[in-house]
Amino acid sequence: MSKELFEAMAQSVIQGDEEAAADLARQSLAQGIDPLVAINQGFVVGINQVGAQFSSGDMFLPELVAAGEAMKTAVAVLEPEMARQGTHRQILGKVVIGTVEGDIHDIGKTLVATMLSAGGFQVYDLGVDVPIQKFVEKAREVGADIVGLSALITTTMGRQKDVIEALDDMGLRPQVKVMVGGAPVTRQWAAEIGAEGYSEDAVGAVNVAKQLMGA
Amino acid sequence: MAGKIKSISNPRLSLNLFSPQDIQRIHTATLDVIENVGVRFPSKRALDIWEAHGATVDRDKMVVKAPGQLIEEALKNAPPDYSLAARNPEQDLPLDGNHVFVGTDGCGVEVLDIQTGERRRSCLNDVAEIARVADALEEVAFHWVAVSAQDYPEKTRSLHELLAIWKNSTKHVQTESITKENEARLAVEMAEAIAGGREALRQRPLLSIMQCTAPPLGQDGGSVDAALVGAEAGLPVGFMTMASCLTTGPATLAGNLVVGNAEVISATALIQLAFPGAPVFYAAAQTASDLRSGAYTGGGPEDFLLGAAGNLLSDFYNIPLSMGSFATGAKEPDWQAGIENSLSTFMASIVMSDMLLGVGLLHGSRIWSYEQMLMDCEIFNIVAKTLQGILVDDETLALDAIKAVGPGGNFLTQKHTRKHMRELFLPQLMDRRPYNAWEEKKNGAREWALTKARQILAEHQPEPLDPALSSELHHIITSVPK
């Protein structure tokens, strides 16, 4: 009985079907299945399969993102019950992410956020045009392990450095690691401003984040 | 002596990409999107203008929904042709639908050093040196800011970049790196100083302004404000969409065109509502995102098709076009760069895009390469020659020469041959040497291109700016509070 449900959960993620994923999550709650079991034996199995097929070139980015969204939706349905039971999903780390001040480019940052979330991180997405202080405050508030800074314009790249300096000033470093990305951002720039993580794309960003967590 | 400028004119080849019905459907779908979905304009000034003209404005979301008729009527005020002026009037560029001009690409962040070949961060000196090399090349008709002057503070960087180009070239400058209202005001002030006053600049716009849209269906507020400042001063302004299949646009090319078109014509209509009759241009560099990484590809069949589609849309709206061609996604000046830049430039040229952007950058417009710049110029020459097509008349049928030679023999000594031989393409960078000659040196296009760039940089002296004018321009920049 549960086995079929778990398989359907995995399928909903593989299909990137948010509605089905949410439905199945609700069904599992109705059946009294431990949300953590539902996640780990159902949805995570799907996400792992999508990840493997993406790596082997049989699935593509839109499928990966849709799977991530379905996973996120399912977890959101299960979260209130986990909170009630006092359990929580094992997370790899907490990430505060956003596009820096003066920059409204959204998509790269959002992709990274989705991939991190699907990859087992707790993600706090602050959106675009995020003031320096907001990154710092949020990082302190949630006890972030990683702050992710996106910039797509040469004239906003400098804000990545400013955020790192502000984190320094507030004494949040080095326990908060910083990842940077965006079209004009290079590995050299990341090194120069003291960012520990850099990736050119969203899938790579998850690996970098895992490395930063020592996972 | 001012260098002449090469362009493509009177092509004898044509392309059949869209039927008139296809274009009409794209247009109708675009108006549907603008009217019912809306476009985001995060600029108070822009929202005020839209509201004053009867568009529906959501101030919270900063989204404008404009009736199709408002857009169509506004676009009718745009002048169909005008010229981009140069410091040297002989280098003015008529955007009249019968010229294809090439600019430098922009705005890169790294440079393959011309002496060491090492990849390093770009600085103001690179802007100046690239402008100087471009000044000497007849294939380059105008400048974009090729790389970012990252050794200068962000507040005044775009102005330093402009000045560096003006100091090193007499050709027209189109800036793509001004994204703030106050920067635009100072840039206009600088251009006025060079042109000899406000009215003189309006008559002869030495500067034009290109802004990027924020796909899907959005604009950058600062960019819109900067464009309005430029249009007010009579500078040609254009909005470029880079909406890409899969990520910022639908996976289908037609749908991606609708998204990009909605961004471009809504912003263009705004300019016309604010300043009816202001010179504007359509700009696009649409492509497909990579299926695996989601990255902007800067090449591939979709890129080539979208490159041709842009001009069919701008022709429909009867305004000039600036089209992203060249700009390979390749990391080095290699096989991929050759294919991508040749085909994208061919497709954008055969439909007679007025401006092509542009030569010199690798890795999706991130890394400047002088080798690539010179090789891109050769690609343009090849495309220009190809588009001349095959002329068939009594002279070119060459019957007299054929009769004179007869079976056997050869055409080398025929007068007809000597009369027409210089019409044949003579490459600057293609390797046509005998095998043994190549084997001795094993060099080729990249080395030759680099040698030529180095030589230009060492020898070419651009016509300098008057020292008093130059210091006036410096003064304008330094007036910016730190």
XYZ file of C-alpha atoms in Angstrom:
697
model
C 0.000 0.000 0.000
C 2.593 2.540 1.146
C 4.987 1.201 -1.430
C 2.654 2.229 -4.223
C 2.193 5.622 -2.653
C 5.955 6.107 -2.377
C 6.385 5.121 -5.989
C 3.694 7.593 -7.024
C 5.496 10.266 -4.994
C 8.758 9.576 -6.785
C 6.910 9.644 -10.109
C 5.281 12.999 -9.331
C 8.711 14.495 -8.796
C 10.116 12.857 -11.933
C 7.153 14.228 -13.899
C 7.589 17.635 -12.289
C 3.908 17.552 -11.363
C 3.449 19.921 -8.422
C -0.249 19.239 -8.004
C 0.208 15.486 -7.895
C 3.090 15.857 -5.456
C 0.956 17.995 -3.144
C -1.968 15.555 -3.417
C 0.218 12.587 -2.580
C 1.719 14.459 0.361
C -1.786 15.128 1.692
C -2.749 11.457 1.145
C 0.245 10.325 3.157
C -0.732 12.653 5.996
C -4.276 11.282 5.901
C -2.860 7.771 6.122
C -0.787 8.766 9.114
C 2.565 8.170 7.384
C 5.481 9.890 9.056
C 6.276 12.913 6.879
C 10.009 12.199 7.080
C 9.417 8.694 5.767
C 7.263 10.082 2.967
C 9.996 12.479 1.993
C 12.891 10.068 2.185
C 11.217 6.989 0.718
C 9.001 8.829 -1.740
C 9.924 12.242 -3.036
C 13.693 12.049 -2.510
C 13.839 8.846 -4.528
C 12.323 10.791 -7.430
C 14.678 13.724 -7.099
C 17.680 11.410 -6.979
C 16.549 9.684 -10.136
C 16.088 12.999 -11.928
C 19.528 14.062 -10.765
C 21.070 10.889 -12.111
C 19.325 11.211 -15.462
C 20.316 14.838 -15.701
C 23.930 13.881 -15.064
C 23.824 11.236 -17.751
C 22.340 13.712 -20.229
C 18.931 12.049 -20.487
C 17.026 14.837 -18.733
C 17.373 18.576 -19.127
C 17.304 21.672 -17.001
C 13.544 22.390 -17.281
C 12.829 18.855 -16.037
C 15.318 19.288 -13.218
C 13.749 22.562 -12.130
C 10.209 21.214 -12.387
C 11.256 18.240 -10.235
C 12.758 20.631 -7.703
C 9.557 22.662 -7.582
C 7.416 19.542 -7.130
C 9.671 18.417 -4.304
C 9.459 21.827 -2.667
C 5.658 21.846 -2.908
C 5.396 18.409 -1.340
C 7.711 19.318 1.518
C 5.704 22.495 2.152
C 2.557 20.366 2.557
C 4.324 18.071 5.010
C 6.060 20.787 7.006
C 3.209 21.731 9.410
C 2.916 18.095 10.488
C 6.678 17.828 10.978
C 6.557 20.987 13.085
C 3.727 19.521 15.142
C 5.689 16.340 15.725
C 8.781 18.355 16.516
C 10.733 16.687 13.739
C 12.340 18.312 10.775
C 13.821 17.254 7.542
C 17.520 16.782 7.752
C 19.021 19.717 5.952
C 22.526 20.126 4.637
C 22.634 23.782 5.616
C 20.888 27.137 5.588
C 21.396 29.414 2.616
C 20.407 33.062 2.353
C 20.365 34.032 -1.309
C 19.562 37.089 -3.392
C 20.547 39.359 -6.264
C 22.578 42.314 -5.015
C 21.441 45.913 -4.741
C 20.991 47.762 -8.034
C 20.491 44.537 -9.949
C 17.094 43.175 -10.892
C 18.197 40.003 -12.667
C 16.254 37.169 -11.195
C 16.472 33.956 -13.121
C 19.996 32.729 -12.326
C 19.532 33.336 -8.630
C 16.118 31.667 -8.617
C 17.484 28.628 -10.419
C 20.251 28.260 -7.879
C 17.735 28.650 -5.043
C 15.510 25.931 -6.485
C 18.403 23.568 -7.057
C 19.763 24.138 -3.543
C 16.357 23.595 -2.059
C 15.864 20.368 -4.018
C 19.373 19.344 -3.039
C 18.523 19.415 0.659
C 19.315 22.967 1.734
C 17.000 25.304 3.615
C 16.871 28.330 1.326
C 15.849 31.888 2.191
C 15.414 33.730 -1.101
C 15.464 37.493 -0.558
C 14.657 38.268 -4.197
C 16.351 40.924 -6.312
C 17.838 44.359 -5.649
C 18.607 43.304 -2.082
C 20.308 45.929 0.131
C 23.586 44.923 1.778
C 22.174 45.118 5.288
C 19.281 42.842 4.427
C 21.669 40.009 3.574
C 23.494 40.530 6.849
C 20.349 40.754 8.954
C 18.773 37.681 7.410
C 21.995 35.694 7.734
C 22.149 36.537 11.426
C 18.447 35.971 12.002
C 18.364 32.453 10.566
C 21.908 31.455 11.438
C 22.893 31.030 7.828
C 25.727 28.708 6.835
C 25.995 30.194 3.377
C 25.107 33.519 1.780
C 24.645 33.398 -2.006
C 25.111 36.617 -3.965
C 24.087 37.018 -7.586
C 25.119 39.916 -9.863
C 24.614 40.156 -13.598
C 26.007 43.606 -14.310
C 29.632 44.708 -14.123
C 28.612 47.742 -12.094
C 26.779 45.687 -9.459
C 29.494 43.063 -8.962
C 31.071 45.415 -6.448
C 28.100 44.900 -4.112
C 29.175 41.271 -3.662
C 32.357 42.571 -2.109
C 30.391 45.053 0.007
C 28.180 42.297 1.426
C 31.223 40.216 2.316
C 32.748 43.220 4.075
C 29.498 43.882 5.913
C 29.365 40.238 7.054
C 32.958 40.669 8.236
C 32.102 43.860 10.086
C 29.265 42.146 11.903
C 31.585 39.348 12.951
C 29.601 36.745 11.021
C 32.585 35.428 9.150
C 34.040 32.891 8.777
C 31.101 30.797 10.071
C 29.025 32.193 7.185
C 30.520 31.157 3.856
C 29.821 33.209 0.747
C 29.023 31.956 -2.743
C 28.960 34.305 -5.726
C 27.705 33.956 -9.284
C 26.387 35.795 -12.309
C 27.475 36.308 -15.904
C 30.370 38.752 -15.341
C 31.583 37.001 -12.174
C 34.758 34.948 -12.535
C 36.654 32.582 -10.282
C 39.359 35.239 -9.961
C 36.840 37.832 -8.820
C 35.436 35.395 -6.269
C 38.926 34.763 -4.918
C 39.771 38.443 -4.844
C 36.740 39.441 -2.782
C 37.162 36.468 -0.466
C 34.113 34.456 -1.535
C 34.628 30.775 -0.730
C 32.276 29.493 -3.414
C 31.843 30.183 -7.109
C 29.935 28.388 -9.807
C 29.065 29.167 -13.385
C 25.725 27.384 -13.292
C 22.968 26.249 -10.967
C 23.828 22.557 -10.942
C 27.450 23.327 -10.144
C 26.306 25.643 -7.377
C 24.739 22.754 -5.464
C 28.018 20.846 -5.549
C 29.896 23.915 -4.377
C 27.435 24.443 -1.527
C 27.789 20.806 -0.486
C 31.566 21.133 -0.477
C 31.352 24.263 1.633
C 29.270 22.305 4.152
C 31.833 19.542 4.108
C 29.132 17.183 2.877
C 43.263 60.883 -42.823
C 39.989 59.484 -41.708
C 39.492 55.846 -42.440
C 36.687 54.935 -44.756
C 33.933 52.700 -43.473
C 32.844 49.470 -45.007
C 29.207 48.418 -45.155
C 26.942 46.011 -46.984
C 24.619 47.633 -49.524
C 22.324 46.445 -52.307
C 22.520 42.731 -51.543
C 21.582 40.402 -54.380
C 20.577 37.571 -52.075
C 17.456 37.358 -50.005
C 15.902 35.134 -47.399
C 12.400 33.821 -47.091
C 11.849 33.423 -43.361
C 8.369 34.756 -42.645
C 5.268 35.361 -44.703
C 3.520 38.701 -44.121
C 0.884 36.687 -42.233
C 3.546 35.263 -39.936
C 4.771 38.748 -39.039
C 1.218 39.945 -38.498
C 0.547 37.030 -36.145
C 3.658 37.776 -34.121
C 2.615 41.427 -33.942
C -0.954 40.599 -32.923
C 0.240 38.177 -30.256
C 2.651 40.843 -28.995
C -0.112 43.420 -28.642
C -2.210 40.820 -26.843
C 0.625 40.361 -24.348
C 1.194 44.089 -23.834
C -2.507 44.752 -23.409
C -3.483 41.791 -21.257
C -0.340 40.592 -19.469
C 1.542 43.863 -19.326
C 5.168 44.888 -19.165
C 7.002 45.934 -16.027
C 8.386 49.502 -16.060
C 10.009 50.170 -12.659
C 10.402 53.890 -13.318
C 8.148 56.583 -11.907
C 8.712 58.789 -14.901
C 7.761 55.988 -17.288
C 4.651 55.056 -15.320
C 3.547 58.711 -15.287
C 3.946 58.907 -19.055
C 1.992 55.699 -19.597
C -0.785 56.831 -17.286
C -1.023 60.231 -18.953
C -1.622 58.441 -22.251
C -4.373 56.219 -20.966
C -2.555 52.968 -20.268
C -3.544 50.917 -17.242
C -0.821 51.277 -14.638
C -0.426 49.097 -11.570
C 1.794 51.280 -9.366
C 2.506 48.514 -6.852
C 3.671 46.004 -9.378
C 4.882 48.728 -11.730
C 3.210 46.863 -14.570
C 1.766 48.690 -17.557
C -1.029 47.338 -19.709
C -1.380 49.386 -22.858
C -4.021 49.029 -25.560
C -2.653 47.833 -28.884
C -3.818 50.961 -30.595
C -1.810 53.166 -28.249
C 1.325 51.179 -29.073
C 0.679 51.201 -32.810
C -0.085 54.919 -32.936
C 2.974 55.775 -30.869
C 5.280 53.704 -33.069
C 4.043 55.513 -36.166
C 5.837 58.632 -34.917
C 9.244 56.957 -35.034
C 11.431 58.168 -37.903
C 12.120 55.331 -40.376
C 15.654 56.453 -41.113
C 18.287 58.830 -39.799
C 22.055 58.933 -39.463
C 24.360 58.188 -36.590
C 26.853 61.040 -36.581
C 30.584 60.675 -36.100
C 33.180 63.186 -34.888
C 34.360 63.020 -38.471
C 31.286 63.667 -40.667
C 32.721 61.455 -43.407
C 32.152 58.573 -41.013
C 28.453 59.261 -40.432
C 26.321 56.148 -40.725
C 23.025 56.311 -42.609
C 20.533 53.915 -41.018
C 18.385 53.818 -44.132
C 17.719 50.129 -44.551
C 20.349 49.798 -47.258
C 23.456 49.629 -45.102
C 24.741 47.019 -42.702
C 27.321 48.435 -40.307
C 29.396 46.581 -37.757
C 30.313 47.735 -34.268
C 32.532 46.313 -31.567
C 30.802 43.952 -29.176
C 30.291 44.842 -25.500
C 30.538 44.793 -22.622
C 33.228 42.277 -21.692
C 34.849 41.882 -18.309
C 38.109 40.229 -19.257
C 40.740 40.678 -21.949
C 43.167 38.304 -23.591
C 46.182 40.585 -23.281
C 47.470 41.644 -26.687
C 51.103 41.161 -25.669
C 51.074 38.202 -23.296
C 47.865 36.414 -24.306
C 47.072 36.115 -20.627
C 43.419 36.449 -19.575
C 42.959 39.291 -17.127
C 40.363 41.753 -15.866
C 39.528 44.618 -18.232
C 40.464 48.207 -17.442
C 40.132 51.685 -18.927
C 43.316 51.337 -20.938
C 41.751 48.366 -22.712
C 38.719 50.476 -23.645
C 41.081 53.054 -25.118
C 43.266 50.561 -26.986
C 40.342 48.611 -28.425
C 38.835 51.905 -29.610
C 42.117 52.822 -31.267
C 42.342 49.524 -33.135
C 38.674 49.825 -34.122
C 39.302 53.339 -35.364
C 41.814 51.960 -37.857
C 39.664 49.109 -39.174
C 37.336 49.906 -42.060
C 35.058 47.006 -41.097
C 34.269 48.614 -37.743
C 31.810 51.440 -38.314
C 31.026 52.403 -34.735
C 31.819 51.559 -31.151
C 30.110 49.950 -28.266
C 31.975 50.006 -24.965
C 33.846 46.786 -25.682
C 34.961 46.047 -22.131
C 34.256 47.447 -18.704
C 36.740 49.917 -17.157
C 36.816 48.063 -13.866
C 39.691 50.145 -12.524
C 37.327 53.136 -12.329
C 34.564 53.729 -9.759
C 31.121 52.522 -10.787
C 29.558 55.972 -10.467
C 31.626 57.473 -13.262
C 32.885 54.362 -15.039
C 30.564 54.641 -18.035
C 31.605 58.262 -18.578
C 35.303 57.449 -18.453
C 34.638 54.702 -20.967
C 32.947 57.158 -23.325
C 35.753 59.659 -23.043
C 38.367 56.971 -23.675
C 36.627 56.019 -26.911
C 36.183 59.596 -28.067
C 39.854 60.259 -27.401
C 40.849 57.333 -29.550
C 38.425 57.378 -32.430
C 36.451 59.696 -34.657
C 33.721 57.111 -35.236
C 30.223 57.079 -33.778
C 29.848 55.793 -30.230
C 26.878 53.787 -29.034
C 26.963 53.207 -25.309
C 25.423 50.118 -23.786
C 26.887 50.740 -20.348
C 24.869 53.745 -19.128
C 22.032 52.561 -16.930
C 21.331 55.549 -14.695
C 19.570 58.838 -15.315
C 22.348 61.031 -13.921
C 25.023 59.240 -15.947
C 22.919 59.772 -19.057
C 22.633 63.507 -18.304
C 26.401 63.826 -18.021
C 26.960 61.742 -21.147
C 24.621 64.072 -23.036
C 26.545 67.032 -21.622
C 29.793 65.519 -22.864
C 28.349 64.820 -26.298
C 27.026 68.385 -26.464
C 30.475 69.717 -25.681
C 31.944 67.741 -28.573
C 29.123 68.528 -30.997
C 29.200 72.231 -30.156
C 26.007 72.681 -28.225
C 22.595 71.276 -27.598
C 21.087 71.953 -31.007
C 24.236 70.820 -32.797
C 24.054 67.481 -30.999
C 20.388 67.100 -31.898
C 21.329 67.649 -35.550
C 24.354 65.396 -35.365
C 23.951 62.746 -32.650
C 27.542 61.698 -31.949
C 26.265 59.336 -29.323
C 23.470 56.819 -29.282
C 22.179 54.851 -26.337
C 21.400 51.159 -26.195
C 19.551 49.742 -23.216
C 18.844 46.159 -22.293
C 15.332 45.082 -21.403
C 14.806 42.776 -18.419
C 13.141 39.682 -19.864
C 10.657 38.285 -19.557
C 8.372 41.267 -20.059
C 10.268 43.780 -17.981
C 12.475 46.822 -18.181
C 15.245 48.053 -15.928
C 14.090 51.289 -14.314
C 17.430 53.087 -14.463
C 17.880 52.100 -18.079
C 14.451 53.435 -19.051
C 15.168 56.718 -17.260
C 18.552 56.983 -18.980
C 16.944 56.318 -22.357
C 14.380 59.042 -21.752
C 17.189 61.505 -21.006
C 18.924 60.504 -24.240
C 15.753 60.754 -26.315
C 15.008 64.167 -24.873
C 18.388 65.334 -26.166
C 17.692 63.850 -29.591
C 20.078 60.926 -29.220
C 18.968 57.729 -30.953
C 17.932 55.210 -28.311
C 17.233 51.530 -28.645
C 16.069 48.720 -26.408
C 17.654 45.307 -26.774
C 15.951 42.117 -25.746
C 17.991 39.056 -24.968
C 14.953 36.914 -24.187
C 16.168 33.348 -24.542
C 14.218 30.191 -25.309
C 13.766 27.985 -22.242
C 14.575 30.486 -19.499
C 13.500 34.075 -20.110
C 11.316 33.114 -23.070
C 9.229 30.162 -24.238
C 11.040 27.168 -25.696
C 9.536 27.892 -29.110
C 11.185 30.511 -31.307
C 7.931 32.244 -32.274
C 6.925 32.567 -28.621
C 10.354 33.858 -27.725
C 9.992 36.502 -30.433
C 6.658 37.561 -28.937
C 8.198 38.044 -25.487
C 11.179 39.967 -26.853
C 9.026 42.011 -29.185
C 6.686 43.012 -26.372
C 9.640 44.313 -24.376
C 11.168 46.216 -27.272
C 8.085 47.810 -28.772
C 6.578 48.758 -25.427
C 9.767 50.610 -24.472
C 10.031 52.117 -27.945
C 6.412 53.264 -27.768
C 7.128 54.869 -24.396
C 9.912 56.939 -25.965
C 7.566 58.010 -28.753
C 4.840 58.947 -26.284
C 7.329 61.081 -24.365
C 9.116 62.558 -27.366
C 7.182 61.970 -30.590
C 9.514 61.654 -33.544
C 12.610 60.890 -31.468
C 15.036 58.625 -33.325
C 14.766 55.075 -32.001
C 15.980 51.673 -33.035
C 14.949 48.100 -32.392
C 17.612 45.931 -30.790
C 17.739 42.207 -30.194
C 20.195 39.487 -29.320
C 17.827 36.608 -28.765
C 18.996 33.056 -28.577
C 18.228 29.739 -26.939
C 19.456 28.840 -23.488
C 21.497 25.696 -23.164
C 19.354 22.673 -22.311
C 21.783 21.498 -19.653
C 23.040 24.617 -17.920
C 20.375 27.171 -18.818
C 23.169 29.507 -19.915
C 22.887 32.054 -22.714
C 24.431 30.274 -25.697
C 25.455 33.035 -28.108
C 25.248 30.677 -31.060
C 23.461 27.783 -32.674
C 20.670 27.490 -35.237
C 18.118 29.273 -33.035
C 20.475 32.191 -32.643
C 20.902 32.432 -36.423
C 17.168 32.301 -37.117
C 16.308 34.825 -34.423
C 19.063 37.044 -35.823
C 17.245 37.219 -39.142
C 13.799 37.466 -37.571
C 14.681 40.662 -35.722
C 15.054 42.696 -38.859
C 11.780 41.477 -40.270
C 10.101 42.775 -37.122
C 11.945 46.100 -37.145
C 11.054 46.492 -40.822
C 7.435 45.883 -39.913
C 7.663 48.738 -37.405
C 9.750 50.693 -39.893
C 12.622 51.541 -37.570
C 16.326 50.655 -37.808
C 17.671 47.545 -36.135
C 20.682 46.771 -34.022
C 21.196 43.005 -34.084
C 23.418 40.823 -31.978
C 25.490 38.751 -34.367
C 29.077 37.496 -33.861
C 29.422 37.205 -30.035
C 30.221 33.503 -30.059
C 29.859 31.335 -27.019
C 33.273 29.791 -27.774
C 36.012 30.146 -25.174
C 38.748 30.654 -27.734
C 38.950 31.953 -31.312
C 38.327 28.488 -32.701
C 36.134 26.308 -34.938
C 33.011 27.084 -32.915
C 33.699 30.815 -33.002
C 34.132 30.666 -36.765
C 30.875 28.823 -37.352
C 28.774 30.831 -34.930
C 30.033 34.217 -35.972
C 29.848 33.451 -39.683
C 26.331 32.105 -39.676
C 24.897 34.640 -37.251
C 26.433 37.463 -39.255
C 25.294 36.016 -42.552
C 21.712 35.635 -41.351
C 21.561 39.093 -39.779
C 23.171 40.653 -42.855
C 21.067 39.020 -45.540
C 17.983 40.693 -44.067
C 19.927 43.992 -43.899
C 20.100 44.640 -40.183
C 21.350 48.222 -39.885
C 23.809 47.587 -37.075
C 25.569 44.375 -36.129
C 27.017 43.889 -32.659
C 29.694 43.076 -32.733
C 33.286 42.018 -33.213
C 35.812 40.805 -30.693
C 34.210 39.082 -27.720
C 34.324 35.413 -26.745
C 32.445 33.289 -24.207
C 29.063 34.969 -24.680
C 30.394 38.558 -24.777
C 32.611 38.201 -21.722
C 36.224 37.941 -22.921
C 37.825 40.357 -25.373
C 40.184 38.941 -27.984
C 42.023 41.046 -30.553
C 42.480 37.919 -32.627
C 38.754 37.333 -32.654
C 38.182 40.987 -33.506
C 40.298 40.783 -36.650
C 38.892 37.404 -37.613
C 35.347 38.739 -37.131
C 36.221 41.567 -39.511
C 37.281 38.984 -42.062
C 33.987 37.143 -41.538
C 32.166 40.382 -42.264
C 34.197 40.802 -45.453
C 33.301 37.293 -46.563
C 29.617 37.846 -45.838
C 29.653 41.221 -47.595
C 31.255 39.655 -50.646
C 28.840 36.724 -50.662
C 25.818 39.009 -50.487
C 26.921 40.702 -53.695
C 25.618 37.566 -55.367
C 26.237 36.731 -59.000
C 25.644 39.456 -61.531
C 24.537 38.180 -64.917
C 24.979 40.522 -67.904
C 26.909 40.677 -71.190
C 30.107 41.694 -69.475
C 29.975 39.061 -66.757
C 28.941 36.283 -69.134
C 32.387 36.918 -70.687
C 31.547 35.414 -74.080
C 34.336 37.303 -75.866
C 36.936 35.995 -73.461
C 35.561 32.455 -73.684
C 35.667 32.599 -77.495
C 39.196 33.982 -77.458
C 40.514 31.189 -75.265
C 38.549 28.317 -76.754
C 38.992 24.695 -75.718
C 42.205 24.234 -73.718
C 44.369 27.239 -72.953
C 43.647 29.489 -69.998
C 42.101 32.801 -69.025
C 45.052 34.252 -67.168
C 46.229 36.620 -69.851
C 42.834 37.767 -71.024
C 42.159 41.495 -70.661
C 38.743 40.559 -69.318
C 40.454 38.595 -66.591
C 42.698 41.454 -65.549
C 39.761 43.826 -65.663
C 37.684 41.748 -63.271
C 40.210 39.834 -61.167
C 40.140 42.324 -58.305
C 36.462 41.619 -57.854
C 37.471 38.206 -56.526
C 37.813 37.885 -52.777
C 41.328 38.138 -51.423
C 41.437 36.903 -47.831
C 43.601 38.526 -45.215
C 43.553 35.667 -42.753
C 42.630 32.491 -44.659
C 45.509 30.143 -45.193
C 45.897 29.456 -48.908
C 49.615 28.757 -48.848
C 51.121 25.587 -50.290
C 51.248 22.787 -47.733
C 55.020 22.953 -47.407
C 54.952 26.663 -46.752
C 52.471 26.050 -43.954
C 54.499 23.139 -42.627
C 57.572 25.325 -42.207
C 55.790 27.790 -39.924
C 52.600 26.076 -38.823
C 51.057 29.449 -38.077
C 47.767 30.826 -39.307
C 44.837 33.170 -38.842
C 45.240 33.663 -35.107
C 48.899 34.659 -35.329
C 48.282 36.896 -38.320
C 45.325 38.557 -36.692
C 47.310 39.225 -33.553
C 50.250 40.593 -35.535
C 47.947 42.949 -37.376
C 46.288 44.150 -34.171
C 49.677 44.734 -32.554
C 50.830 46.644 -35.583
C 47.743 48.876 -35.577
C 48.158 49.531 -31.881
C 51.814 50.440 -32.374
C 51.302 52.631 -35.405
C 47.791 54.024 -35.642
C 47.428 57.584 -34.447
C 43.775 58.564 -34.184
C 42.704 62.137 -34.718
C 43.009 63.540 -31.196
C 40.382 65.480 -29.319
C 41.198 69.150 -28.930
C 43.076 69.417 -25.586
C 40.735 72.131 -24.278
C 37.718 70.009 -25.173
C 39.320 66.971 -23.622
C 39.837 68.766 -20.329
C 36.282 70.108 -20.445
C 35.043 66.515 -20.747
C 37.257 65.463 -17.850
C 35.799 68.296 -15.858
C 32.240 67.095 -16.524
C 33.162 63.657 -15.218
C 34.924 64.971 -12.135
C 31.882 67.118 -11.304
C 30.240 63.915 -10.054
C 30.345 63.848 -6.247
C 32.393 60.894 -5.043
